[in-house]
Amino acid sequence: MIFKEHSEVRPYSVLAFNDRNYVRGFIRIHGEKRKLVPKILSAIQSKEKAPHFSGHKYFITSIEAKNLEIKPVKMSGKIRFATVSPVCLMHSGRIETLPSFNTILRSCIRSYNRISKYYDSKNYPYHVSEEILSSDAEIIDFDVHAGQYQHKSMDGKNVKLYGVEGWIEYDTSHIPDEAAMILGMGESLQIGKHTAYGFGGFVILDQ
């Protein structure tokens, strides 16, 4: 509704949650924020009372905007990767229900470089050492489930989405320090497929 893409790479990710009788939404804008954010905030306000949510009109109770920088996560000998929304990480054409630590790192780097290539060229690409690319961490514990979700687009089409929710603990005692920054990128950008539908949100909890 508020952003017309000039390419398939979108400079934003979305998270939305039930908040009593309301919907609380977060739109994370990446790249040239000073150019994009004023236009998007104005567009959101102008769309108030427009038909959406399967034809229902909506109203806005409040809008807030903050400028945030990507920061490294806190990481020591053990971390917990906890999903905020379903995460869809693919390997050989299939969803990884228990993604390896290496898969998560690669997806974080891929998300950053995909967006920065189009919307933040001065910081593109993010170069990673072979030590990081080849590093992995043992899975210690987990509680996850994979699910299928239905999304109805504005033109009435039903879109099937797949993702994994839950948490996974990794032994990161031998992981290079640079991984903390890479995971911070993933937290900020969201990773995997369908981030524009709200997928790929996660947080890293230092255990």
PDB file of C-alpha atoms in Angstrom:
ATOM      1  CA  MET A   1       0.000   0.000   0.000  1.00  0.00           C
ATOM      2  CA  ILE A   2       2.738   2.468   0.846  1.00  0.00           C
ATOM      3  CA  PHE A   3       5.801   1.569  -1.182  1.00  0.00           C
ATOM      4  CA  LYS A   4       6.065   0.834  -4.887  1.00  0.00           C
ATOM      5  CA  GLU A   5       9.161  -1.252  -5.584  1.00  0.00           C
ATOM      6  CA  HIS A   6      11.402  -0.483  -8.519  1.00  0.00           C
ATOM      7  CA  SER A   7      13.032  -3.899  -8.075  1.00  0.00           C
ATOM      8  CA  GLU A   8      12.219  -7.208  -6.405  1.00  0.00           C
ATOM      9  CA  VAL A   9      14.488  -6.267  -3.494  1.00  0.00           C
ATOM     10  CA  ARG A  10      12.487  -4.293  -0.975  1.00  0.00           C
ATOM     11  CA  PRO A  11      14.175  -1.815   1.402  1.00  0.00           C
ATOM     12  CA  TYR A  12      12.019  -2.781   4.363  1.00  0.00           C
ATOM     13  CA  SER A  13      10.873  -5.639   6.553  1.00  0.00           C
ATOM     14  CA  VAL A  14       7.639  -5.876   8.511  1.00  0.00           C
ATOM     15  CA  LEU A  15       6.552  -7.219  11.906  1.00  0.00           C
ATOM     16  CA  ALA A  16       2.965  -7.081  13.208  1.00  0.00           C
ATOM     17  CA  PHE A  17       1.362  -8.281  16.442  1.00  0.00           C
ATOM     18  CA  ASN A  18      -2.054  -8.421  18.064  1.00  0.00           C
ATOM     19  CA  ASP A  19      -2.343  -5.740  20.745  1.00  0.00           C
ATOM     20  CA  ARG A  20      -5.727  -6.259  22.416  1.00  0.00           C
ATOM     21  CA  ASN A  21      -8.245  -4.939  19.840  1.00  0.00           C
ATOM     22  CA  TYR A  22      -5.541  -3.330  17.719  1.00  0.00           C
ATOM     23  CA  VAL A  23      -2.691  -4.282  15.419  1.00  0.00           C
ATOM     24  CA  ARG A  24       0.750  -2.964  16.331  1.00  0.00           C
ATOM     25  CA  GLY A  25       3.032  -2.902  13.326  1.00  0.00           C
ATOM     26  CA  PHE A  26       6.732  -2.247  12.824  1.00  0.00           C
ATOM     27  CA  ILE A  27       8.144  -1.269   9.444  1.00  0.00           C
ATOM     28  CA  ARG A  28      11.931  -1.364   9.426  1.00  0.00           C
ATOM     29  CA  ILE A  29      13.355   0.799   6.666  1.00  0.00           C
ATOM     30  CA  HIS A  30      16.889   0.066   5.504  1.00  0.00           C
ATOM     31  CA  GLY A  31      19.400   1.971   3.416  1.00  0.00           C
ATOM     32  CA  GLU A  32      18.699   5.597   2.502  1.00  0.00           C
ATOM     33  CA  LYS A  33      16.370   6.196   5.429  1.00  0.00           C
ATOM     34  CA  ARG A  34      16.419   9.981   5.184  1.00  0.00           C
ATOM     35  CA  LYS A  35      14.920   9.738   1.705  1.00  0.00           C
ATOM     36  CA  LEU A  36      12.519   6.856   2.259  1.00  0.00           C
ATOM     37  CA  VAL A  37      11.122   7.411   5.752  1.00  0.00           C
ATOM     38  CA  PRO A  38       9.439  10.843   5.251  1.00  0.00           C
ATOM     39  CA  LYS A  39       7.657   9.561   2.142  1.00  0.00           C
ATOM     40  CA  ILE A  40       6.537   6.352   3.833  1.00  0.00           C
ATOM     41  CA  LEU A  41       5.281   8.098   6.987  1.00  0.00           C
ATOM     42  CA  SER A  42       3.246  10.508   4.851  1.00  0.00           C
ATOM     43  CA  ALA A  43       1.907   7.615   2.777  1.00  0.00           C
ATOM     44  CA  ILE A  44       0.796   5.697   5.883  1.00  0.00           C
ATOM     45  CA  GLN A  45      -1.092   8.717   7.176  1.00  0.00           C
ATOM     46  CA  SER A  46      -2.711   9.384   3.799  1.00  0.00           C
ATOM     47  CA  LYS A  47      -4.006   5.785   3.576  1.00  0.00           C
ATOM     48  CA  GLU A  48      -6.020   6.046   6.791  1.00  0.00           C
ATOM     49  CA  LYS A  49      -9.591   4.782   6.318  1.00  0.00           C
ATOM     50  CA  ALA A  50      -8.596   3.067   3.073  1.00  0.00           C
ATOM     51  CA  PRO A  51      -9.982  -0.473   2.633  1.00  0.00           C
ATOM     52  CA  HIS A  52      -7.502  -3.076   3.807  1.00  0.00           C
ATOM     53  CA  PHE A  53      -7.427  -6.145   6.052  1.00  0.00           C
ATOM     54  CA  SER A  54      -9.784  -8.076   3.737  1.00  0.00           C
ATOM     55  CA  GLY A  55     -11.781  -4.968   2.839  1.00  0.00           C
ATOM     56  CA  HIS A  56     -12.118  -3.431   6.315  1.00  0.00           C
ATOM     57  CA  LYS A  57     -11.204   0.205   6.795  1.00  0.00           C
ATOM     58  CA  TYR A  58      -8.608   1.015   9.419  1.00  0.00           C
ATOM     59  CA  PHE A  59      -7.661   4.019  11.505  1.00  0.00           C
ATOM     60  CA  ILE A  60      -4.339   5.013  13.056  1.00  0.00           C
ATOM     61  CA  THR A  61      -4.009   5.604  16.798  1.00  0.00           C
ATOM     62  CA  SER A  62      -0.356   6.707  16.720  1.00  0.00           C
ATOM     63  CA  ILE A  63       2.805   6.714  14.624  1.00  0.00           C
ATOM     64  CA  GLU A  64       6.349   6.795  15.986  1.00  0.00           C
ATOM     65  CA  ALA A  65       9.653   6.935  14.114  1.00  0.00           C
ATOM     66  CA  LYS A  66      13.169   6.260  15.396  1.00  0.00           C
ATOM     67  CA  ASN A  67      16.591   6.214  13.769  1.00  0.00           C
ATOM     68  CA  LEU A  68      18.478   3.096  14.889  1.00  0.00           C
ATOM     69  CA  GLU A  69      21.867   1.718  13.909  1.00  0.00           C
ATOM     70  CA  ILE A  70      22.831  -1.922  13.530  1.00  0.00           C
ATOM     71  CA  LYS A  71      24.660  -3.150  16.640  1.00  0.00           C
ATOM     72  CA  PRO A  72      26.390  -6.440  17.493  1.00  0.00           C
ATOM     73  CA  VAL A  73      24.451  -8.838  19.700  1.00  0.00           C
ATOM     74  CA  LYS A  74      25.674  -9.950  23.118  1.00  0.00           C
ATOM     75  CA  MET A  75      27.328 -13.314  22.682  1.00  0.00           C
ATOM     76  CA  SER A  76      29.421 -15.536  24.927  1.00  0.00           C
ATOM     77  CA  GLY A  77      29.810 -19.304  25.171  1.00  0.00           C
ATOM     78  CA  LYS A  78      26.177 -20.162  24.484  1.00  0.00           C
ATOM     79  CA  ILE A  79      23.348 -18.293  22.751  1.00  0.00           C
ATOM     80  CA  ARG A  80      19.679 -18.884  22.038  1.00  0.00           C
ATOM     81  CA  PHE A  81      18.294 -18.051  18.595  1.00  0.00           C
ATOM     82  CA  ALA A  82      14.620 -17.222  19.309  1.00  0.00           C
ATOM     83  CA  THR A  83      12.127 -16.444  16.542  1.00  0.00           C
ATOM     84  CA  VAL A  84       9.899 -13.373  16.754  1.00  0.00           C
ATOM     85  CA  SER A  85       8.023 -14.389  13.607  1.00  0.00           C
ATOM     86  CA  PRO A  86       8.263 -17.513  11.417  1.00  0.00           C
ATOM     87  CA  VAL A  87      11.692 -17.973   9.821  1.00  0.00           C
ATOM     88  CA  CYS A  88      12.033 -19.582   6.390  1.00  0.00           C
ATOM     89  CA  LEU A  89      15.631 -20.620   5.667  1.00  0.00           C
ATOM     90  CA  MET A  90      16.071 -22.825   2.615  1.00  0.00           C
ATOM     91  CA  HIS A  91      18.752 -25.420   1.867  1.00  0.00           C
ATOM     92  CA  SER A  92      18.699 -27.498  -1.341  1.00  0.00           C
ATOM     93  CA  GLY A  93      15.116 -26.392  -1.977  1.00  0.00           C
ATOM     94  CA  ARG A  94      13.821 -27.388   1.464  1.00  0.00           C
ATOM     95  CA  ILE A  95      13.125 -25.462   4.660  1.00  0.00           C
ATOM     96  CA  GLU A  96      15.692 -26.126   7.390  1.00  0.00           C
ATOM     97  CA  THR A  97      13.617 -26.916  10.466  1.00  0.00           C
ATOM     98  CA  LEU A  98      16.779 -26.832  12.596  1.00  0.00           C
ATOM     99  CA  PRO A  99      19.048 -24.418  10.717  1.00  0.00           C
ATOM    100  CA  SER A 100      22.751 -24.738  11.358  1.00  0.00           C
ATOM    101  CA  PHE A 101      24.557 -21.757  12.860  1.00  0.00           C
ATOM    102  CA  ASN A 102      26.431 -21.438   9.589  1.00  0.00           C
ATOM    103  CA  THR A 103      23.157 -21.196   7.639  1.00  0.00           C
ATOM    104  CA  ILE A 104      21.963 -18.386   9.923  1.00  0.00           C
ATOM    105  CA  LEU A 105      25.220 -16.431   9.497  1.00  0.00           C
ATOM    106  CA  ARG A 106      25.122 -16.787   5.714  1.00  0.00           C
ATOM    107  CA  SER A 107      21.494 -15.668   5.613  1.00  0.00           C
ATOM    108  CA  CYS A 108      22.314 -12.572   7.704  1.00  0.00           C
ATOM    109  CA  ILE A 109      25.133 -11.638   5.309  1.00  0.00           C
ATOM    110  CA  ARG A 110      22.946 -12.326   2.280  1.00  0.00           C
ATOM    111  CA  SER A 111      20.153 -10.091   3.623  1.00  0.00           C
ATOM    112  CA  TYR A 112      22.566  -7.251   4.329  1.00  0.00           C
ATOM    113  CA  ASN A 113      24.290  -7.398   0.945  1.00  0.00           C
ATOM    114  CA  ARG A 114      21.030  -7.780  -0.991  1.00  0.00           C
ATOM    115  CA  ILE A 115      19.583  -4.612   0.545  1.00  0.00           C
ATOM    116  CA  SER A 116      22.772  -2.535   0.659  1.00  0.00           C
ATOM    117  CA  LYS A 117      23.482  -3.261  -3.023  1.00  0.00           C
ATOM    118  CA  TYR A 118      20.325  -1.376  -4.042  1.00  0.00           C
ATOM    119  CA  TYR A 119      19.766   1.072  -1.181  1.00  0.00           C
ATOM    120  CA  ASP A 120      23.099   1.693   0.589  1.00  0.00           C
ATOM    121  CA  SER A 121      25.802   1.259  -2.046  1.00  0.00           C
ATOM    122  CA  LYS A 122      28.536   2.998  -0.034  1.00  0.00           C
ATOM    123  CA  ASN A 123      28.429   0.122   2.479  1.00  0.00           C
ATOM    124  CA  TYR A 124      28.203  -2.647  -0.129  1.00  0.00           C
ATOM    125  CA  PRO A 125      29.414  -5.362  -0.071  1.00  0.00           C
ATOM    126  CA  TYR A 126      30.047  -6.653   3.425  1.00  0.00           C
ATOM    127  CA  HIS A 127      33.198  -8.776   3.096  1.00  0.00           C
ATOM    128  CA  VAL A 128      33.488 -11.821   5.326  1.00  0.00           C
ATOM    129  CA  SER A 129      36.583 -13.847   6.126  1.00  0.00           C
ATOM    130  CA  GLU A 130      36.769 -17.530   5.263  1.00  0.00           C
ATOM    131  CA  GLU A 131      37.036 -18.238   8.997  1.00  0.00           C
ATOM    132  CA  ILE A 132      33.547 -16.814   9.482  1.00  0.00           C
ATOM    133  CA  LEU A 133      32.051 -18.536   6.431  1.00  0.00           C
ATOM    134  CA  SER A 134      33.360 -21.937   7.523  1.00  0.00           C
ATOM    135  CA  SER A 135      32.588 -21.567  11.242  1.00  0.00           C
ATOM    136  CA  ASP A 136      29.763 -23.520  12.789  1.00  0.00           C
ATOM    137  CA  ALA A 137      28.368 -24.159  16.261  1.00  0.00           C
ATOM    138  CA  GLU A 138      26.961 -27.312  17.804  1.00  0.00           C
ATOM    139  CA  ILE A 139      23.216 -27.347  18.515  1.00  0.00           C
ATOM    140  CA  ILE A 140      22.764 -27.915  22.266  1.00  0.00           C
ATOM    141  CA  ASP A 141      18.994 -27.797  22.697  1.00  0.00           C
ATOM    142  CA  PHE A 142      15.869 -26.748  20.782  1.00  0.00           C
ATOM    143  CA  ASP A 143      12.093 -26.397  20.798  1.00  0.00           C
ATOM    144  CA  VAL A 144      10.761 -25.624  17.319  1.00  0.00           C
ATOM    145  CA  HIS A 145       7.793 -26.318  15.074  1.00  0.00           C
ATOM    146  CA  ALA A 146       7.249 -25.774  11.358  1.00  0.00           C
ATOM    147  CA  GLY A 147       3.971 -24.448  10.045  1.00  0.00           C
ATOM    148  CA  GLN A 148       2.054 -23.307   6.982  1.00  0.00           C
ATOM    149  CA  TYR A 149       0.381 -19.900   6.906  1.00  0.00           C
ATOM    150  CA  GLN A 150      -2.206 -18.344   4.602  1.00  0.00           C
ATOM    151  CA  HIS A 151      -1.943 -14.769   3.381  1.00  0.00           C
ATOM    152  CA  LYS A 152      -4.602 -13.078   1.269  1.00  0.00           C
ATOM    153  CA  SER A 153      -3.164 -10.416  -1.008  1.00  0.00           C
ATOM    154  CA  MET A 154      -4.912  -7.137  -1.854  1.00  0.00           C
ATOM    155  CA  ASP A 155      -6.029  -8.569  -5.207  1.00  0.00           C
ATOM    156  CA  GLY A 156      -7.672 -11.534  -3.459  1.00  0.00           C
ATOM    157  CA  LYS A 157      -5.040 -14.191  -4.124  1.00  0.00           C
ATOM    158  CA  ASN A 158      -4.244 -16.732  -1.423  1.00  0.00           C
ATOM    159  CA  VAL A 159      -0.503 -17.009  -0.801  1.00  0.00           C
ATOM    160  CA  LYS A 160       0.902 -20.044   1.052  1.00  0.00           C
ATOM    161  CA  LEU A 161       3.841 -19.260   3.324  1.00  0.00           C
ATOM    162  CA  TYR A 162       5.990 -21.693   5.296  1.00  0.00           C
ATOM    163  CA  GLY A 163       8.221 -21.058   8.284  1.00  0.00           C
ATOM    164  CA  VAL A 164       9.688 -22.328  11.551  1.00  0.00           C
ATOM    165  CA  GLU A 165       8.998 -20.908  15.028  1.00  0.00           C
ATOM    166  CA  GLY A 166      10.623 -21.572  18.388  1.00  0.00           C
ATOM    167  CA  TRP A 167      14.191 -21.454  19.704  1.00  0.00           C
ATOM    168  CA  ILE A 168      17.534 -23.172  19.213  1.00  0.00           C
ATOM    169  CA  GLU A 169      20.572 -23.041  21.506  1.00  0.00           C
ATOM    170  CA  TYR A 170      24.081 -23.110  20.036  1.00  0.00           C
ATOM    171  CA  ASP A 171      27.507 -23.620  21.595  1.00  0.00           C
ATOM    172  CA  THR A 172      29.335 -20.472  20.430  1.00  0.00           C
ATOM    173  CA  SER A 173      32.410 -20.816  22.642  1.00  0.00           C
ATOM    174  CA  HIS A 174      34.678 -21.191  19.580  1.00  0.00           C
ATOM    175  CA  ILE A 175      32.924 -18.758  17.225  1.00  0.00           C
ATOM    176  CA  PRO A 176      34.877 -15.629  16.079  1.00  0.00           C
ATOM    177  CA  ASP A 177      33.808 -12.322  17.629  1.00  0.00           C
ATOM    178  CA  GLU A 178      32.767 -10.925  14.236  1.00  0.00           C
ATOM    179  CA  ALA A 179      29.751 -13.247  14.288  1.00  0.00           C
ATOM    180  CA  ALA A 180      28.142 -10.963  16.893  1.00  0.00           C
ATOM    181  CA  MET A 181      27.998  -8.128  14.347  1.00  0.00           C
ATOM    182  CA  ILE A 182      26.670 -10.411  11.618  1.00  0.00           C
ATOM    183  CA  LEU A 183      23.883 -11.662  13.901  1.00  0.00           C
ATOM    184  CA  GLY A 184      23.117  -8.025  14.755  1.00  0.00           C
ATOM    185  CA  MET A 185      22.583  -7.399  11.034  1.00  0.00           C
ATOM    186  CA  GLY A 186      20.128 -10.287  10.889  1.00  0.00           C
ATOM    187  CA  GLU A 187      18.184  -9.054  13.931  1.00  0.00           C
ATOM    188  CA  SER A 188      17.786  -5.633  12.323  1.00  0.00           C
ATOM    189  CA  LEU A 189      17.033  -6.751   8.767  1.00  0.00           C
ATOM    190  CA  GLN A 190      15.180 -10.058   9.336  1.00  0.00           C
ATOM    191  CA  ILE A 191      16.350 -13.051   7.355  1.00  0.00           C
ATOM    192  CA  GLY A 192      15.201 -15.725   4.938  1.00  0.00           C
ATOM    193  CA  LYS A 193      12.185 -15.621   2.663  1.00  0.00           C
ATOM    194  CA  HIS A 194       9.012 -13.509   3.066  1.00  0.00           C
ATOM    195  CA  THR A 195      10.427 -10.722   5.265  1.00  0.00           C
ATOM    196  CA  ALA A 196       8.079  -8.263   3.514  1.00  0.00           C
ATOM    197  CA  TYR A 197       5.205 -10.440   4.796  1.00  0.00           C
ATOM    198  CA  GLY A 198       6.544 -10.272   8.368  1.00  0.00           C
ATOM    199  CA  PHE A 199       8.711 -13.397   8.404  1.00  0.00           C
ATOM    200  CA  GLY A 200      12.329 -13.748   9.476  1.00  0.00           C
ATOM    201  CA  GLY A 201      12.259 -11.839  12.774  1.00  0.00           C
ATOM    202  CA  PHE A 202      14.520 -13.175  15.525  1.00  0.00           C
ATOM    203  CA  VAL A 203      16.474 -12.136  18.613  1.00  0.00           C
ATOM    204  CA  ILE A 204      19.677 -13.536  20.075  1.00  0.00           C
ATOM    205  CA  LEU A 205      19.587 -14.230  23.814  1.00  0.00           C
ATOM    206  CA  ASP A 206      22.956 -14.575  25.558  1.00  0.00           C
ATOM    207  CA  GLN A 207      22.667 -17.692  27.688  1.00  0.00           C
TER     208      GLN A 207
END
